Amino acid sequence: MLLFVSQEPQARPGPPPGAAAAGLGPAPGMSVCGEAVGAGSLPSELVVHIFSFLAAPDRLRASAACSHWRECLFYPALWPRLRLSLRVSPAERPRLEFLMRKCGWFVRELRVQFAADNYPTGGGGAAAGEGAAVAGDGEAPPPLSPRWLDLLRTYLELVLCVLSSVRNNRNLQKLSLFGDISILQQHGTISNTYLGKVDPDGKKIKQIQQLFEEILGNSRQLKWLSCGLMLQIVTPTSLSSLSNPIANTMEHLSLLDNHIPGNTTLITAVELERFVNLRSLALDFCDFTAEMARVLADSNHVPLHRLSLLVHSVSIMHKSLDNMPKDENWQALTRNSTNLRVYIMAFDVKSDDMLRILKPSIPLERIHFDSYVTYVSGAVVDLISRQYDKFLTHFILMNDVIDMSAFPDLSDNRNEDPLVLLAWRCTRLSLLAVHGYTVWAHNLIAIARLRGSDLKVLEVTEESIEFDQGELADQDVDPVHNFIEQVSLGLGRPWHAVMDIELLSVFTEPTRHFYREMQSFSEGI
């Protein structure tokens, strides 16, 4: 379990001038603990004050000095923010229970990420990806491995532990929960059949949902609520537990869960009317309707600054795009929210659907494509570069293809490469990451020269880069060395292609990357 505390340690004041000469410093041989004079005899208020100057790891080590210091470790003022990254493992539970018992009742900001180290297979069952797939009509879902079922069982227990510890915390201002184990984006959602095996009567799921509503109902200072891919923790009735005063003052709301069946949504336009002070919003794209855009464009609502939208093929399959905002709705929204910026994450979405979704008036700043079955067409990239040239800063293009020898080429049948045009038109572009699409070496050199040092991040995998036959035929120049040198000169800094795709978190953990970036995007108002 990893613990991150965002409170910055302050500079510890030194002793006053002449303290040593005046005999105010510690005497040689002074006892550290257990004597009448020493660290163990310091008042609790002073120990807490000393701890406040220390970073979290140093504070934990210092608490081992004696039992008195250990008692002072969990003083509320020392832990206003708690950030946990939990492996879904039974070994985590005792430590989590101890920490939440100590801090859950007073912590003001709580961020928890639940994630498995991997998705286990074996035991005669199907692979995790296959087990997570949505069964077609009349089809029995493939079996999950016993280890996968144990993983789900442990996940439910850890979620219950966290929620039960903060149920009566009225000081809570920020609550952020992320559970990547609930969604295997490349294969769809976990079937209720599997949940029935680990929670036969649905008691734990109901208890989790009730605890979540209880937390919302008891909150008195909540400003930030973020729940991403948490396996049915949020229901369409959850937000009704918030009192009107809290809903009226909420500044950030994030509800991302494509496990919700059919046309059910986690929030309606009518419910959204209560959130008049909302400055940041994150939703499934199919839940963000034209009526919601009209609510946010109303003059009674404060200007919206950040909007993050998750477009998933599973959601599009079960829900309709017919209710999505039209271009006139985006125009009205941007008139009321002149500083609005949009972040879109598209999982395995067909190019035809993307061409429908990408309205000209969207102030699109970041877009992230992640594909497993489909792939993005050159027409989509070209449309993005033409429509969002004044806003776009981040462009991520990932394709998890099995056949590494045949990547799609965006420049096929085109006079100009769409990625080069993107770099030329989008003058604010600062991040470009590509894997699973053919990127010609001379085009990558052109991109580096066009954007120069303003392109802060350029990540292209080695297997995505192709060379012209003419470049390879030149015996006087090493084409790879020359290519790297030219890109480095264009960027004004040393550059190398990504050699190991497994080190690229945007590829290996796309949902976690999106959620982390969405949080940062929303906080950067």
Short mmCIF file of C-alpha atoms in Angstrom, two decimals:
data_model
loop_
_atom_site.label_atom_id
_atom_site.label_comp_id
_atom_site.label_asym_id
_atom_site.label_seq_id
_atom_site.Cartn_x
_atom_site.Cartn_y
_atom_site.Cartn_z
CA MET A 1 0.00 0.00 0.00
CA LEU A 2 1.41 3.36 -0.99
CA LEU A 3 0.61 6.43 1.08
CA PHE A 4 0.96 9.94 -0.31
CA VAL A 5 0.43 13.01 1.84
CA SER A 6 0.19 16.26 -0.07
CA GLN A 7 0.97 18.49 2.89
CA GLU A 8 4.33 20.11 2.13
CA PRO A 9 6.91 20.01 4.93
CA GLN A 10 7.91 23.45 6.16
CA ALA A 11 11.44 24.59 6.81
CA ARG A 12 12.29 23.74 10.40
CA PRO A 13 13.47 26.80 12.35
CA GLY A 14 16.96 26.63 13.78
CA PRO A 15 17.96 27.45 17.37
CA PRO A 16 18.33 31.09 18.35
CA PRO A 17 21.79 32.66 18.10
CA GLY A 18 23.95 31.79 21.05
CA ALA A 19 21.72 28.90 22.16
CA ALA A 20 24.62 26.49 22.43
CA ALA A 21 26.71 28.94 24.44
CA ALA A 22 23.80 29.62 26.76
CA GLY A 23 23.35 25.95 27.47
CA LEU A 24 19.98 25.72 25.75
CA GLY A 25 20.93 22.81 23.47
CA PRO A 26 20.68 19.15 24.47
CA ALA A 27 23.27 18.09 26.98
CA PRO A 28 25.69 15.29 26.03
CA GLY A 29 24.38 11.88 27.02
CA MET A 30 20.78 13.07 27.52
CA SER A 31 18.31 10.18 27.53
CA VAL A 32 16.11 9.93 24.44
CA CYS A 33 13.11 8.19 26.01
CA GLY A 34 11.95 6.74 29.27
CA GLU A 35 13.64 9.29 31.56
CA ALA A 36 12.21 12.35 33.29
CA VAL A 37 13.92 14.54 30.71
CA GLY A 38 13.99 13.64 27.03
CA ALA A 39 11.92 13.23 23.89
CA GLY A 40 9.35 11.04 25.62
CA SER A 41 8.53 13.77 28.14
CA LEU A 42 7.69 16.44 25.55
CA PRO A 43 4.08 17.66 25.57
CA SER A 44 1.89 16.19 22.85
CA GLU A 45 1.33 19.64 21.33
CA LEU A 46 5.07 20.11 20.88
CA VAL A 47 5.56 16.63 19.36
CA VAL A 48 2.75 17.32 16.87
CA HIS A 49 4.38 20.66 16.05
CA ILE A 50 7.70 18.90 15.40
CA PHE A 51 5.96 16.32 13.20
CA SER A 52 4.37 19.10 11.15
CA PHE A 53 7.82 20.05 9.81
CA LEU A 54 8.55 16.52 8.57
CA ALA A 55 7.69 14.80 5.33
CA ALA A 56 5.41 11.76 5.67
CA PRO A 57 8.20 9.09 5.53
CA ASP A 58 10.30 10.97 8.11
CA ARG A 59 7.24 11.44 10.31
CA LEU A 60 6.58 7.69 10.26
CA ARG A 61 10.19 6.91 11.17
CA ALA A 62 10.21 9.48 13.98
CA SER A 63 7.09 7.94 15.51
CA ALA A 64 9.11 4.79 16.24
CA ALA A 65 11.13 6.68 18.87
CA CYS A 66 8.72 5.81 21.67
CA SER A 67 5.07 5.02 22.41
CA HIS A 68 4.29 8.64 23.25
CA TRP A 69 5.48 9.84 19.85
CA ARG A 70 3.60 7.00 18.20
CA GLU A 71 0.37 8.17 19.86
CA CYS A 72 0.95 11.64 18.44
CA LEU A 73 1.45 10.38 14.90
CA PHE A 74 -2.25 10.37 13.97
CA TYR A 75 -3.17 13.75 15.33
CA PRO A 76 -5.82 15.11 12.89
CA ALA A 77 -3.90 18.25 11.95
CA LEU A 78 -1.06 16.10 10.57
CA TRP A 79 -3.23 14.19 8.10
CA PRO A 80 -5.58 16.58 6.30
CA ARG A 81 -5.04 14.65 3.06
CA LEU A 82 -4.83 10.91 2.59
CA ARG A 83 -3.94 9.41 -0.79
CA LEU A 84 -3.86 5.63 -1.06
CA SER A 85 -2.96 3.31 -3.89
CA LEU A 86 -4.17 -0.16 -2.94
CA ARG A 87 -3.29 -3.48 -4.46
CA VAL A 88 -6.39 -5.65 -4.45
CA SER A 89 -4.86 -8.22 -2.13
CA PRO A 90 -5.98 -9.71 1.22
CA ALA A 91 -2.64 -8.58 2.69
CA GLU A 92 -3.75 -4.97 2.32
CA ARG A 93 -6.83 -5.28 4.52
CA PRO A 94 -5.26 -5.21 8.05
CA ARG A 95 -3.12 -2.19 7.18
CA LEU A 96 -6.02 -0.43 5.49
CA GLU A 97 -8.32 -1.06 8.45
CA PHE A 98 -5.74 0.34 10.86
CA LEU A 99 -5.12 3.46 8.79
CA MET A 100 -8.79 4.16 8.13
CA ARG A 101 -9.67 3.59 11.77
CA LYS A 102 -7.09 6.21 12.73
CA CYS A 103 -7.79 8.79 10.00
CA GLY A 104 -11.16 8.05 8.43
CA TRP A 105 -13.22 10.06 10.90
CA PHE A 106 -11.37 13.36 10.42
CA VAL A 107 -9.50 13.38 7.05
CA ARG A 108 -10.54 16.29 4.81
CA GLU A 109 -9.30 14.93 1.46
CA LEU A 110 -9.42 11.21 0.68
CA ARG A 111 -8.20 9.71 -2.59
CA VAL A 112 -8.17 5.95 -3.03
CA GLN A 113 -7.15 3.91 -6.07
CA PHE A 114 -7.97 0.22 -6.16
CA ALA A 115 -6.01 -1.79 -8.70
CA ALA A 116 -4.86 -5.36 -9.19
CA ASP A 117 -1.24 -6.05 -10.09
CA ASN A 118 -2.58 -8.03 -13.03
CA TYR A 119 -5.69 -9.85 -14.13
CA PRO A 120 -5.06 -13.45 -13.11
CA THR A 121 -5.93 -16.40 -15.29
CA GLY A 122 -5.61 -20.12 -14.92
CA GLY A 123 -7.41 -22.80 -13.01
CA GLY A 124 -9.16 -24.02 -16.10
CA GLY A 125 -10.99 -20.76 -16.62
CA ALA A 126 -10.83 -18.35 -19.49
CA ALA A 127 -8.40 -15.50 -19.66
CA ALA A 128 -9.39 -12.45 -17.68
CA GLY A 129 -10.15 -10.49 -20.79
CA GLU A 130 -12.41 -13.21 -22.09
CA GLY A 131 -14.11 -13.55 -18.73
CA ALA A 132 -14.86 -9.87 -18.63
CA ALA A 133 -16.43 -9.77 -22.03
CA VAL A 134 -20.09 -9.04 -22.38
CA ALA A 135 -21.96 -12.12 -23.46
CA GLY A 136 -24.20 -11.76 -26.46
CA ASP A 137 -27.94 -12.36 -26.40
CA GLY A 138 -28.63 -15.95 -25.39
CA GLU A 139 -24.97 -16.69 -24.78
CA ALA A 140 -23.61 -17.95 -21.49
CA PRO A 141 -20.67 -15.85 -20.29
CA PRO A 142 -17.33 -17.67 -20.31
CA PRO A 143 -16.07 -18.79 -16.88
CA LEU A 144 -13.69 -16.70 -14.85
CA SER A 145 -10.70 -18.23 -13.12
CA PRO A 146 -10.99 -18.85 -9.35
CA ARG A 147 -8.26 -16.28 -8.73
CA TRP A 148 -10.28 -13.65 -10.61
CA LEU A 149 -13.30 -14.34 -8.40
CA ASP A 150 -11.08 -14.02 -5.31
CA LEU A 151 -9.89 -10.70 -6.67
CA LEU A 152 -13.45 -9.40 -6.97
CA ARG A 153 -14.27 -10.69 -3.49
CA THR A 154 -11.28 -8.88 -1.98
CA TYR A 155 -12.09 -5.72 -3.92
CA LEU A 156 -15.58 -5.56 -2.37
CA GLU A 157 -14.13 -6.04 1.12
CA LEU A 158 -11.61 -3.21 0.68
CA VAL A 159 -14.26 -0.83 -0.66
CA LEU A 160 -16.49 -1.62 2.33
CA CYS A 161 -13.58 -0.92 4.69
CA VAL A 162 -12.92 2.52 3.17
CA LEU A 163 -16.54 3.64 2.99
CA SER A 164 -17.51 2.43 6.46
CA SER A 165 -14.58 4.40 7.94
CA VAL A 166 -15.67 7.77 6.49
CA ARG A 167 -19.45 7.36 6.75
CA ASN A 168 -19.70 9.84 9.65
CA ASN A 169 -16.91 12.19 8.59
CA ARG A 170 -18.49 15.63 8.32
CA ASN A 171 -15.17 17.34 7.62
CA LEU A 172 -14.72 15.59 4.27
CA GLN A 173 -14.16 18.11 1.49
CA LYS A 174 -12.75 15.93 -1.30
CA LEU A 175 -13.60 12.30 -2.01
CA SER A 176 -12.04 10.53 -4.98
CA LEU A 177 -12.43 6.81 -5.66
CA PHE A 178 -10.99 4.93 -8.63
CA GLY A 179 -11.36 1.19 -9.22
CA ASP A 180 -9.66 0.04 -12.40
CA ILE A 181 -10.36 -3.61 -11.60
CA SER A 182 -14.04 -3.17 -12.49
CA ILE A 183 -13.46 -2.45 -16.16
CA LEU A 184 -11.40 -4.21 -18.79
CA GLN A 185 -11.74 -1.53 -21.40
CA GLN A 186 -10.75 -3.70 -24.30
CA HIS A 187 -13.45 -6.26 -23.61
CA GLY A 188 -16.41 -4.46 -22.04
CA THR A 189 -17.93 -4.80 -18.58
CA ILE A 190 -18.09 -7.47 -15.94
CA SER A 191 -21.34 -9.41 -16.16
CA ASN A 192 -23.73 -9.59 -13.19
CA THR A 193 -23.30 -13.36 -13.47
CA TYR A 194 -19.78 -13.02 -12.09
CA LEU A 195 -20.86 -10.64 -9.34
CA GLY A 196 -23.46 -13.19 -8.32
CA LYS A 197 -20.69 -15.73 -7.70
CA VAL A 198 -18.82 -13.48 -5.26
CA ASP A 199 -21.87 -11.72 -3.80
CA PRO A 200 -24.75 -14.20 -4.21
CA ASP A 201 -27.52 -12.12 -2.65
CA GLY A 202 -26.08 -8.78 -3.70
CA LYS A 203 -25.75 -7.84 -0.03
CA LYS A 204 -22.26 -6.39 -0.28
CA ILE A 205 -23.08 -4.33 -3.37
CA LYS A 206 -26.20 -2.96 -1.64
CA GLN A 207 -24.21 -2.23 1.51
CA ILE A 208 -21.57 -0.37 -0.53
CA GLN A 209 -24.25 1.68 -2.29
CA GLN A 210 -25.96 2.48 1.03
CA LEU A 211 -22.69 3.52 2.65
CA PHE A 212 -21.89 5.78 -0.30
CA GLU A 213 -25.30 7.46 -0.03
CA GLU A 214 -24.82 7.77 3.73
CA ILE A 215 -21.49 9.56 3.19
CA LEU A 216 -23.16 11.99 0.80
CA GLY A 217 -26.09 12.53 3.16
CA ASN A 218 -23.81 13.21 6.16
CA SER A 219 -21.44 15.55 4.29
CA ARG A 220 -21.39 19.19 5.34
CA GLN A 221 -18.33 20.51 3.46
CA LEU A 222 -18.02 18.32 0.36
CA LYS A 223 -16.73 20.30 -2.65
CA TRP A 224 -15.17 17.56 -4.78
CA LEU A 225 -16.77 14.20 -5.59
CA SER A 226 -15.06 11.87 -8.03
CA CYS A 227 -15.99 8.24 -8.64
CA GLY A 228 -14.40 6.43 -11.56
CA LEU A 229 -15.04 2.85 -12.73
CA MET A 230 -16.00 1.70 -9.24
CA LEU A 231 -18.28 -1.23 -10.10
CA GLN A 232 -21.81 -0.06 -9.31
CA ILE A 233 -20.92 2.05 -6.29
CA VAL A 234 -22.92 4.94 -7.77
CA THR A 235 -26.57 4.44 -8.68
CA PRO A 236 -28.99 6.77 -10.47
CA THR A 237 -30.39 7.74 -7.03
CA SER A 238 -27.08 8.33 -5.23
CA LEU A 239 -26.86 12.08 -5.80
CA SER A 240 -30.34 12.63 -4.33
CA SER A 241 -28.71 11.94 -0.94
CA LEU A 242 -26.82 15.24 -1.18
CA SER A 243 -28.56 18.11 0.55
CA ASN A 244 -29.38 21.15 -1.56
CA PRO A 245 -26.81 23.39 0.23
CA ILE A 246 -24.02 20.88 -0.53
CA ALA A 247 -25.14 20.34 -4.13
CA ASN A 248 -25.31 24.11 -4.61
CA THR A 249 -21.70 24.57 -3.49
CA MET A 250 -20.14 21.49 -5.17
CA GLU A 251 -17.26 22.52 -7.45
CA HIS A 252 -16.22 19.22 -9.08
CA LEU A 253 -18.31 16.20 -10.01
CA SER A 254 -16.96 13.11 -11.75
CA LEU A 255 -19.17 10.07 -12.41
CA LEU A 256 -17.61 7.54 -14.77
CA ASP A 257 -19.02 4.02 -14.86
CA ASN A 258 -20.00 2.31 -18.09
CA HIS A 259 -21.27 -0.69 -16.13
CA ILE A 260 -24.67 1.00 -15.84
CA PRO A 261 -27.00 -1.03 -18.09
CA GLY A 262 -29.23 0.11 -20.92
CA ASN A 263 -30.25 3.74 -21.10
CA THR A 264 -29.76 4.33 -17.36
CA THR A 265 -27.69 7.41 -16.47
CA LEU A 266 -26.02 8.36 -13.20
CA ILE A 267 -27.22 11.96 -13.36
CA THR A 268 -30.03 13.66 -15.22
CA ALA A 269 -30.33 17.22 -16.48
CA VAL A 270 -32.92 17.90 -13.77
CA GLU A 271 -30.50 16.71 -11.06
CA LEU A 272 -27.69 18.76 -12.60
CA GLU A 273 -29.72 21.95 -12.09
CA ARG A 274 -28.89 21.79 -8.36
CA PHE A 275 -25.14 21.99 -9.04
CA VAL A 276 -25.08 25.69 -9.88
CA ASN A 277 -21.51 26.24 -8.66
CA LEU A 278 -19.95 23.39 -10.66
CA ARG A 279 -16.66 24.38 -12.30
CA SER A 280 -15.51 20.93 -13.40
CA LEU A 281 -17.51 17.95 -14.67
CA ALA A 282 -16.58 14.44 -15.90
CA LEU A 283 -19.16 12.07 -17.39
CA ASP A 284 -19.66 9.26 -19.85
CA PHE A 285 -20.18 10.98 -23.19
CA CYS A 286 -23.50 9.19 -23.79
CA ASP A 287 -24.79 10.65 -20.50
CA PHE A 288 -23.89 14.21 -21.49
CA THR A 289 -26.99 15.28 -23.38
CA ALA A 290 -28.08 18.43 -25.20
CA GLU A 291 -30.36 19.19 -22.24
CA MET A 292 -27.38 19.05 -19.86
CA ALA A 293 -25.47 21.45 -22.08
CA ARG A 294 -28.43 23.84 -21.89
CA VAL A 295 -28.48 23.60 -18.08
CA LEU A 296 -24.76 24.41 -17.88
CA ALA A 297 -25.18 27.27 -20.37
CA ASP A 298 -27.83 28.95 -18.22
CA SER A 299 -26.84 32.29 -16.74
CA ASN A 300 -27.75 31.01 -13.25
CA HIS A 301 -24.88 28.54 -13.49
CA VAL A 302 -21.30 29.67 -12.85
CA PRO A 303 -19.02 29.27 -15.90
CA LEU A 304 -17.81 25.72 -16.40
CA HIS A 305 -14.03 25.51 -16.79
CA ARG A 306 -13.30 21.81 -17.33
CA LEU A 307 -15.35 19.07 -19.02
CA SER A 308 -13.97 15.52 -19.33
CA LEU A 309 -15.89 12.99 -21.42
CA LEU A 310 -15.32 9.23 -21.68
CA VAL A 311 -16.50 7.78 -24.99
CA HIS A 312 -16.66 3.98 -24.87
CA SER A 313 -17.80 1.56 -27.54
CA VAL A 314 -19.80 -0.38 -24.93
CA SER A 315 -21.76 2.75 -23.97
CA ILE A 316 -22.42 3.60 -27.60
CA MET A 317 -23.62 0.05 -28.17
CA HIS A 318 -26.19 0.25 -25.35
CA LYS A 319 -27.02 3.94 -25.49
CA SER A 320 -27.79 6.33 -28.32
CA LEU A 321 -25.78 9.27 -29.64
CA ASP A 322 -29.01 10.93 -30.75
CA ASN A 323 -29.27 12.98 -27.55
CA MET A 324 -25.71 14.31 -27.61
CA PRO A 325 -25.21 18.10 -27.78
CA LYS A 326 -25.51 19.65 -31.22
CA ASP A 327 -23.12 22.35 -32.38
CA GLU A 328 -25.54 25.12 -31.34
CA ASN A 329 -25.58 23.66 -27.80
CA TRP A 330 -21.78 23.81 -27.66
CA GLN A 331 -21.88 27.39 -28.93
CA ALA A 332 -24.32 28.41 -26.20
CA LEU A 333 -22.22 26.64 -23.55
CA THR A 334 -18.99 28.35 -24.62
CA ARG A 335 -20.70 31.75 -24.62
CA ASN A 336 -21.49 31.31 -20.93
CA SER A 337 -18.18 29.54 -20.20
CA THR A 338 -15.59 31.36 -22.25
CA ASN A 339 -12.69 29.55 -20.53
CA LEU A 340 -14.14 26.07 -20.97
CA ARG A 341 -11.73 23.34 -22.08
CA VAL A 342 -12.70 19.78 -22.98
CA TYR A 343 -10.82 16.49 -22.54
CA ILE A 344 -12.08 13.45 -24.50
CA MET A 345 -11.01 9.83 -23.99
CA ALA A 346 -12.21 7.45 -26.73
CA PHE A 347 -12.02 3.67 -26.18
CA ASP A 348 -12.36 1.58 -29.32
CA VAL A 349 -14.75 4.02 -30.96
CA LYS A 350 -15.43 3.71 -34.70
CA SER A 351 -14.22 6.58 -36.86
CA ASP A 352 -17.75 7.18 -38.19
CA ASP A 353 -18.98 7.69 -34.62
CA MET A 354 -16.10 10.03 -33.85
CA LEU A 355 -16.92 12.15 -36.90
CA ARG A 356 -20.45 12.54 -35.47
CA ILE A 357 -19.20 13.35 -31.98
CA LEU A 358 -16.57 15.96 -32.85
CA LYS A 359 -18.64 19.11 -33.28
CA PRO A 360 -16.80 22.22 -34.54
CA SER A 361 -17.58 24.37 -31.48
CA ILE A 362 -16.16 21.99 -28.87
CA PRO A 363 -13.19 23.75 -27.18
CA LEU A 364 -11.16 20.53 -27.33
CA GLU A 365 -7.84 20.77 -25.50
CA ARG A 366 -6.95 17.11 -25.03
CA ILE A 367 -7.92 13.92 -26.85
CA HIS A 368 -6.81 10.36 -26.17
CA PHE A 369 -7.62 7.44 -28.49
CA ASP A 370 -7.16 3.88 -27.28
CA SER A 371 -8.12 1.06 -29.66
CA TYR A 372 -8.16 -2.71 -29.60
CA VAL A 373 -10.47 -3.68 -32.44
CA THR A 374 -11.04 -0.49 -34.40
CA TYR A 375 -8.52 2.16 -35.37
CA VAL A 376 -8.62 5.91 -35.94
CA SER A 377 -8.76 7.03 -39.56
CA GLY A 378 -6.73 9.80 -41.15
CA ALA A 379 -9.99 11.68 -41.73
CA VAL A 380 -10.59 11.92 -37.96
CA VAL A 381 -7.07 13.23 -37.32
CA ASP A 382 -7.43 15.73 -40.15
CA LEU A 383 -10.79 16.93 -38.77
CA ILE A 384 -9.27 17.43 -35.32
CA SER A 385 -6.37 19.47 -36.68
CA ARG A 386 -8.72 21.74 -38.67
CA GLN A 387 -11.42 22.27 -36.03
CA TYR A 388 -9.38 22.54 -32.84
CA ASP A 389 -6.18 24.27 -33.97
CA LYS A 390 -6.65 27.08 -31.43
CA PHE A 391 -7.16 24.77 -28.43
CA LEU A 392 -5.48 21.38 -28.86
CA THR A 393 -2.47 20.75 -26.59
CA HIS A 394 -2.51 16.96 -26.03
CA PHE A 395 -2.95 14.28 -28.70
CA ILE A 396 -2.57 10.59 -27.81
CA LEU A 397 -3.01 7.80 -30.36
CA MET A 398 -2.72 4.23 -29.05
CA ASN A 399 -3.56 1.02 -30.90
CA ASP A 400 -3.07 -2.30 -29.07
CA VAL A 401 -2.72 -4.46 -32.15
CA ILE A 402 -1.71 -8.12 -32.04
CA ASP A 403 -0.05 -8.12 -35.46
CA MET A 404 2.96 -5.88 -34.93
CA SER A 405 3.98 -6.16 -38.60
CA ALA A 406 1.00 -4.31 -40.07
CA PHE A 407 0.21 -1.02 -38.38
CA PRO A 408 -2.41 1.22 -40.04
CA ASP A 409 -0.90 4.10 -42.02
CA LEU A 410 -2.77 7.39 -41.53
CA SER A 411 -1.09 8.91 -44.59
CA ASP A 412 -2.40 6.30 -47.06
CA ASN A 413 -3.95 7.92 -50.15
CA ARG A 414 -3.18 11.41 -48.84
CA ASN A 415 -0.89 14.12 -50.14
CA GLU A 416 0.08 15.18 -46.63
CA ASP A 417 0.45 13.12 -43.48
CA PRO A 418 -2.37 13.95 -40.99
CA LEU A 419 0.04 14.00 -38.04
CA VAL A 420 2.29 16.52 -39.80
CA LEU A 421 -0.76 18.68 -40.54
CA LEU A 422 -1.76 18.37 -36.89
CA ALA A 423 1.65 19.67 -35.80
CA TRP A 424 1.48 22.47 -38.35
CA ARG A 425 -2.05 23.67 -37.60
CA CYS A 426 -2.20 23.15 -33.82
CA THR A 427 0.31 25.73 -32.65
CA ARG A 428 -0.33 24.99 -28.96
CA LEU A 429 0.44 21.28 -29.24
CA SER A 430 2.70 20.28 -26.35
CA LEU A 431 2.21 16.49 -26.11
CA LEU A 432 2.11 13.89 -28.89
CA ALA A 433 2.19 10.14 -28.18
CA VAL A 434 1.76 7.43 -30.81
CA HIS A 435 1.84 3.63 -30.77
CA GLY A 436 0.36 1.09 -33.16
CA TYR A 437 0.20 3.43 -36.17
CA THR A 438 2.84 3.82 -38.86
CA VAL A 439 4.84 7.01 -38.44
CA TRP A 440 7.31 7.66 -41.26
CA ALA A 441 10.72 8.86 -40.11
CA HIS A 442 10.76 11.92 -42.38
CA ASN A 443 7.31 12.92 -41.10
CA LEU A 444 8.47 12.68 -37.50
CA ILE A 445 11.42 14.94 -38.33
CA ALA A 446 8.96 17.42 -39.86
CA ILE A 447 6.80 17.33 -36.72
CA ALA A 448 9.84 18.02 -34.51
CA ARG A 449 10.89 20.95 -36.68
CA LEU A 450 7.38 22.43 -36.86
CA ARG A 451 6.77 22.44 -33.10
CA GLY A 452 10.35 22.63 -31.83
CA SER A 453 10.88 23.03 -28.12
CA ASP A 454 7.18 23.83 -27.58
CA LEU A 455 6.48 20.12 -28.06
CA LYS A 456 7.37 19.17 -24.49
CA VAL A 457 6.54 15.46 -24.86
CA LEU A 458 7.05 13.39 -28.02
CA GLU A 459 6.60 9.67 -27.37
CA VAL A 460 6.62 7.34 -30.38
CA THR A 461 7.37 3.64 -30.04
CA GLU A 462 10.25 2.17 -32.00
CA GLU A 463 8.06 -0.38 -33.77
CA SER A 464 5.77 2.39 -35.06
CA ILE A 465 8.57 4.16 -36.99
CA GLU A 466 9.15 3.26 -40.65
CA PHE A 467 11.88 4.39 -43.07
CA ASP A 468 11.63 5.05 -46.79
CA GLN A 469 13.53 2.62 -48.97
CA GLY A 470 15.61 5.51 -50.28
CA GLU A 471 16.78 6.36 -46.76
CA LEU A 472 17.73 2.76 -46.08
CA ALA A 473 19.57 2.47 -49.41
CA ASP A 474 21.96 5.33 -48.57
CA GLN A 475 25.15 3.51 -47.58
CA ASP A 476 26.99 6.67 -46.49
CA VAL A 477 24.64 7.53 -43.63
CA ASP A 478 23.28 5.43 -40.78
CA PRO A 479 19.53 6.17 -41.24
CA VAL A 480 18.59 5.47 -37.62
CA HIS A 481 21.38 7.63 -36.19
CA ASN A 482 20.62 10.41 -38.65
CA PHE A 483 16.90 10.22 -37.87
CA ILE A 484 17.42 10.50 -34.10
CA GLU A 485 19.85 13.37 -34.62
CA GLN A 486 17.40 15.29 -36.84
CA VAL A 487 14.49 14.86 -34.43
CA SER A 488 16.70 15.94 -31.52
CA LEU A 489 17.83 19.05 -33.42
CA GLY A 490 14.23 19.90 -34.26
CA LEU A 491 13.12 19.62 -30.62
CA GLY A 492 16.21 21.34 -29.27
CA ARG A 493 16.92 18.47 -26.85
CA PRO A 494 18.09 14.84 -26.95
CA TRP A 495 15.34 12.49 -28.09
CA HIS A 496 14.93 8.72 -28.48
CA ALA A 497 12.03 6.54 -29.52
CA VAL A 498 10.24 4.53 -26.82
CA MET A 499 12.04 1.18 -26.84
CA ASP A 500 9.82 -0.71 -24.38
CA ILE A 501 6.08 -0.13 -24.75
CA GLU A 502 5.50 -1.70 -21.31
CA LEU A 503 7.17 1.36 -19.76
CA LEU A 504 4.58 3.65 -21.32
CA SER A 505 1.78 3.94 -18.72
CA VAL A 506 -0.58 5.56 -21.22
CA PHE A 507 -0.46 2.25 -23.11
CA THR A 508 -0.30 -0.30 -20.29
CA GLU A 509 -2.82 1.44 -17.99
CA PRO A 510 -5.04 3.62 -20.20
CA THR A 511 -7.91 4.00 -17.74
CA ARG A 512 -5.61 4.85 -14.84
CA HIS A 513 -3.73 7.32 -17.06
CA PHE A 514 -6.97 8.98 -18.13
CA TYR A 515 -8.31 9.20 -14.59
CA ARG A 516 -5.05 10.65 -13.26
CA GLU A 517 -4.85 13.16 -16.11
CA MET A 518 -8.52 14.04 -15.71
CA GLN A 519 -7.95 14.82 -12.02
CA SER A 520 -4.99 17.02 -12.87
CA PHE A 521 -6.91 18.63 -15.75
CA SER A 522 -9.82 19.44 -13.42
CA GLU A 523 -7.60 20.81 -10.67
CA GLY A 524 -5.72 23.08 -13.09
CA ILE A 525 -8.45 25.71 -13.21
#
